[in-house]
Coordinates of C-alpha atoms in Angstrom, one line a residue:
M11 CA -166.5 -104.2 -9.3
I12 CA -169.3 -104.2 -11.9
D13 CA -172.3 -101.9 -11.8
I14 CA -175.8 -102.5 -12.9
T15 CA -175.2 -101.2 -16.4
Q16 CA -172.7 -104.0 -17.0
I17 CA -175.0 -106.9 -16.3
P18 CA -175.8 -108.8 -19.5
L19 CA -179.2 -109.8 -18.3
F20 CA -180.2 -106.2 -18.1
S21 CA -178.4 -105.0 -21.2
E22 CA -181.5 -104.1 -23.2
I23 CA -183.1 -102.1 -20.4
P24 CA -182.7 -98.3 -20.9
T25 CA -180.1 -96.9 -18.6
D26 CA -182.5 -94.4 -17.0
E27 CA -184.9 -97.2 -16.1
L28 CA -182.2 -99.3 -14.4
A29 CA -182.5 -96.8 -11.5
R30 CA -185.9 -98.4 -10.7
I31 CA -184.3 -101.8 -10.4
A32 CA -181.3 -100.9 -8.4
P33 CA -183.2 -100.6 -5.0
L34 CA -184.4 -104.2 -5.4
L35 CA -180.8 -105.5 -5.3
K36 CA -179.4 -106.2 -1.8
E37 CA -175.6 -106.4 -1.5
R38 CA -174.2 -109.5 0.1
H39 CA -170.6 -110.4 1.0
Y40 CA -169.2 -114.0 1.2
K41 CA -165.9 -115.2 2.3
K42 CA -163.7 -117.6 0.4
N43 CA -165.0 -121.2 0.7
H44 CA -168.4 -120.1 1.9
V45 CA -171.3 -122.2 0.4
F46 CA -174.2 -119.8 0.0
M47 CA -176.5 -122.2 -1.9
F48 CA -177.0 -125.9 -1.2
E49 CA -178.3 -128.5 -3.6
N50 CA -181.9 -129.5 -3.0
D51 CA -182.4 -126.7 -0.4
Q52 CA -185.6 -124.8 -0.8
S53 CA -185.0 -121.0 -1.4
D54 CA -186.0 -118.6 -4.1
E55 CA -183.3 -115.8 -4.0
I56 CA -181.5 -114.9 -7.2
F57 CA -177.8 -113.7 -7.1
I58 CA -175.8 -111.6 -9.5
L59 CA -172.1 -111.6 -9.0
R60 CA -170.3 -108.3 -8.7
T61 CA -166.8 -109.5 -7.7
G62 CA -165.1 -112.8 -7.3
K63 CA -165.8 -116.2 -8.8
V64 CA -167.8 -119.2 -7.7
K65 CA -168.0 -122.9 -8.5
I66 CA -171.3 -124.6 -9.2
Y67 CA -171.2 -128.3 -8.2
R68 CA -173.2 -131.3 -7.1
I69 CA -172.3 -134.2 -4.8
Q70 CA -172.8 -137.7 -6.2
D71 CA -171.9 -140.8 -4.2
G72 CA -169.8 -138.7 -1.9
K73 CA -167.8 -137.2 -4.8
E74 CA -167.9 -133.6 -5.9
V75 CA -168.7 -133.0 -9.6
V76 CA -168.0 -129.4 -10.7
L77 CA -170.6 -128.3 -13.3
S78 CA -169.2 -124.8 -14.0
F79 CA -167.7 -121.6 -12.8
Q80 CA -169.4 -118.2 -12.7
F81 CA -167.9 -114.8 -12.8
P82 CA -168.8 -111.1 -12.2
G83 CA -171.9 -110.1 -14.2
E84 CA -173.4 -113.6 -14.2
I85 CA -176.7 -114.6 -12.5
I86 CA -177.3 -117.6 -10.3
G87 CA -180.7 -119.1 -9.4
E88 CA -182.7 -117.7 -12.3
A89 CA -183.7 -121.2 -13.5
E90 CA -185.5 -122.1 -10.3
A91 CA -187.3 -118.7 -10.2
I92 CA -188.5 -119.0 -13.8
T93 CA -189.6 -122.7 -13.6
G94 CA -191.3 -122.3 -10.2
D95 CA -189.2 -125.0 -8.6
N96 CA -187.7 -123.7 -5.3
H97 CA -185.4 -126.8 -4.9
R98 CA -181.8 -125.7 -5.7
I99 CA -180.4 -127.8 -8.6
A100 CA -176.8 -127.4 -7.4
S101 CA -174.6 -125.9 -4.7
V102 CA -172.6 -122.7 -5.0
E103 CA -169.3 -122.0 -3.3
A104 CA -167.2 -118.8 -3.3
L105 CA -163.7 -119.6 -4.6
E106 CA -162.5 -116.2 -3.4
P107 CA -164.1 -113.3 -1.5
V108 CA -167.4 -112.5 -3.3
I109 CA -169.7 -109.5 -3.5
A110 CA -173.1 -110.3 -5.0
W111 CA -176.5 -108.7 -5.4
Q112 CA -179.4 -110.7 -4.1
I113 CA -182.9 -110.2 -5.4
N114 CA -186.0 -112.1 -4.3
K115 CA -188.0 -114.2 -6.7
Q116 CA -191.1 -112.0 -6.7
D117 CA -189.2 -108.9 -7.6
F118 CA -187.3 -110.8 -10.3
L119 CA -190.5 -112.0 -11.9
Q120 CA -191.9 -108.5 -11.8
I121 CA -188.8 -107.3 -13.7
I122 CA -189.4 -110.1 -16.3
D123 CA -193.0 -109.0 -16.7
Q124 CA -192.0 -105.4 -17.3
Y125 CA -189.0 -106.2 -19.5
P126 CA -189.5 -109.3 -21.6
S127 CA -185.9 -109.0 -22.9
V128 CA -184.7 -110.1 -19.4
L129 CA -186.6 -113.4 -19.8
R130 CA -185.1 -113.9 -23.3
K131 CA -181.6 -113.2 -22.0
A132 CA -182.2 -115.7 -19.1
Y133 CA -183.2 -118.4 -21.6
E134 CA -180.1 -117.7 -23.7
I135 CA -178.0 -118.1 -20.6
M136 CA -179.7 -121.3 -19.6
F137 CA -179.2 -122.7 -23.1
Q138 CA -175.5 -121.9 -23.1
R139 CA -175.2 -123.7 -19.7
V140 CA -176.9 -126.8 -21.1
R141 CA -174.5 -126.8 -24.0
V142 CA -171.5 -126.7 -21.6
L143 CA -173.0 -129.4 -19.4
N144 CA -173.6 -131.6 -22.5
R145 CA -170.0 -131.3 -23.5
T146 CA -168.9 -132.1 -19.9
I147 CA -171.1 -135.2 -19.9
R148 CA -169.4 -136.3 -23.2
Y149 CA -166.0 -136.0 -21.6
M150 CA -166.9 -137.9 -18.5
T151 CA -168.8 -140.7 -20.3
F152 CA -166.9 -141.4 -23.5
C153 CA -163.3 -140.1 -23.1
D154 CA -160.2 -141.7 -21.6
V155 CA -158.3 -139.8 -18.9
R156 CA -155.8 -138.2 -21.4
T157 CA -158.6 -137.0 -23.6
K158 CA -160.6 -135.7 -20.7
V159 CA -157.7 -133.7 -19.4
A160 CA -156.7 -132.4 -22.9
N161 CA -160.3 -131.2 -23.4
L162 CA -160.3 -129.5 -20.0
I163 CA -157.1 -127.6 -20.9
M164 CA -158.6 -126.6 -24.2
D165 CA -161.8 -125.3 -22.4
L166 CA -159.6 -123.3 -20.0
Y167 CA -157.6 -122.0 -22.9
Y168 CA -160.6 -120.7 -24.8
N169 CA -161.9 -119.0 -21.6
F170 CA -158.8 -117.8 -19.9
G171 CA -156.0 -118.1 -22.4
Q172 CA -153.6 -115.2 -23.1
E173 CA -150.7 -115.1 -25.4
D174 CA -147.4 -115.2 -23.4
G175 CA -144.4 -115.2 -25.7
I176 CA -144.2 -118.6 -27.3
A177 CA -146.9 -120.1 -25.0
Y178 CA -150.5 -119.4 -24.0
K179 CA -151.0 -118.6 -20.3
I180 CA -154.3 -119.9 -18.8
D181 CA -154.8 -117.0 -16.5
I182 CA -156.6 -118.7 -13.6
K183 CA -155.3 -120.7 -10.7
I184 CA -157.1 -124.0 -10.1
N185 CA -155.7 -126.8 -7.9
H186 CA -155.4 -130.4 -9.1
A187 CA -158.3 -131.6 -6.9
L188 CA -160.7 -129.0 -8.5
L189 CA -159.5 -129.8 -12.0
G190 CA -160.1 -133.5 -11.4
N191 CA -163.6 -132.7 -10.1
M192 CA -164.4 -130.9 -13.4
V193 CA -164.0 -134.1 -15.4
G194 CA -164.7 -136.8 -12.9
I195 CA -161.3 -138.2 -12.2
T196 CA -159.1 -138.4 -9.1
R197 CA -156.5 -135.9 -8.0
E198 CA -153.9 -138.6 -8.5
S199 CA -155.0 -139.3 -12.0
I200 CA -155.0 -135.7 -13.1
S201 CA -151.7 -135.0 -11.4
K202 CA -150.1 -137.9 -13.3
T203 CA -151.7 -136.8 -16.6
L204 CA -150.6 -133.2 -16.2
S205 CA -147.1 -134.5 -15.4
D206 CA -147.1 -136.6 -18.6
F207 CA -148.3 -133.6 -20.7
Q208 CA -145.4 -131.6 -19.3
N209 CA -142.9 -134.3 -20.1
E210 CA -144.3 -134.4 -23.7
G211 CA -143.9 -130.7 -24.1
L212 CA -147.7 -130.0 -24.4
I213 CA -147.9 -127.8 -21.3
D214 CA -145.8 -126.2 -18.6
I215 CA -147.0 -125.4 -15.0
R216 CA -145.4 -122.6 -13.1
Q217 CA -146.7 -121.4 -9.7
K218 CA -150.0 -123.3 -10.3
I219 CA -150.6 -121.6 -13.6
I220 CA -150.9 -123.8 -16.8
Y221 CA -149.1 -122.7 -19.9
V222 CA -150.0 -124.3 -23.2
M223 CA -146.8 -125.0 -25.1
N224 CA -148.1 -127.0 -28.0
L225 CA -151.6 -125.8 -28.8
K226 CA -151.8 -127.6 -32.2
Q227 CA -151.2 -131.1 -30.7
L228 CA -153.7 -130.5 -27.9
E229 CA -156.3 -129.5 -30.5
Q230 CA -155.6 -132.7 -32.5
M231 CA -156.2 -134.8 -29.3
C232 CA -159.6 -133.2 -29.0
Q233 CA -160.8 -133.1 -32.6
E234 CA -163.4 -135.9 -32.1
T235 CA -164.8 -134.2 -29.0
E236 CA -165.6 -130.7 -30.1
E237 CA -166.0 -130.0 -33.9
V238 CA -166.7 -126.3 -33.3
P239 CA -163.9 -125.0 -31.0
A240 CA -165.7 -121.6 -30.5
L241 CA -168.4 -123.5 -28.6
R242 CA -165.9 -124.1 -25.8
K243 CA -166.5 -120.5 -24.6
W244 CA -168.4 -120.6 -21.4

């Protein structure tokens, strides 16, 4: 479990001054599959993840579109607080048991007033998220199914990949339905494409974990989508 000194948003605040912020953070616990923020709802709390991971998503025409995942140390809801719009731009669901700090909008804005570095960090975070969303839109709009799935695997590799003998293990379990929702295709389509990739020796799947077996060929499939591979990092 992370503590307040490990939160990137507060990284430039002197350690001794973080003690003044700590009482403003209220600990909250959420069970797996609990949705603790709903798209278009009006609320102004900000959350900072301490443990677990969550998905950020929207519902369009009855279909779920996954915008991103967030992990310990990351902040949720800062965009609404900074812009003054209390309508939530997306829903947030716990993918596993989650412990988070909750802080109200007024306290968060007071922290920003006192420590301008927090606002700068928040803008950096928001810009990075826009970059990720921009790439996702490119996948969903301009790529065929094979290229969408290849790019998704490359994104997962850059964020969760670990060397594992002759392969690269993507050290996160994501079911086929969730993978499909990340690039706007059906569960059936992504299952077929992953099976094709296995038959072609590009990947292997063991106990719901994806292993990249031919990284070079996957990279070649994605060359026209992302010219700067390092930007795949979330």
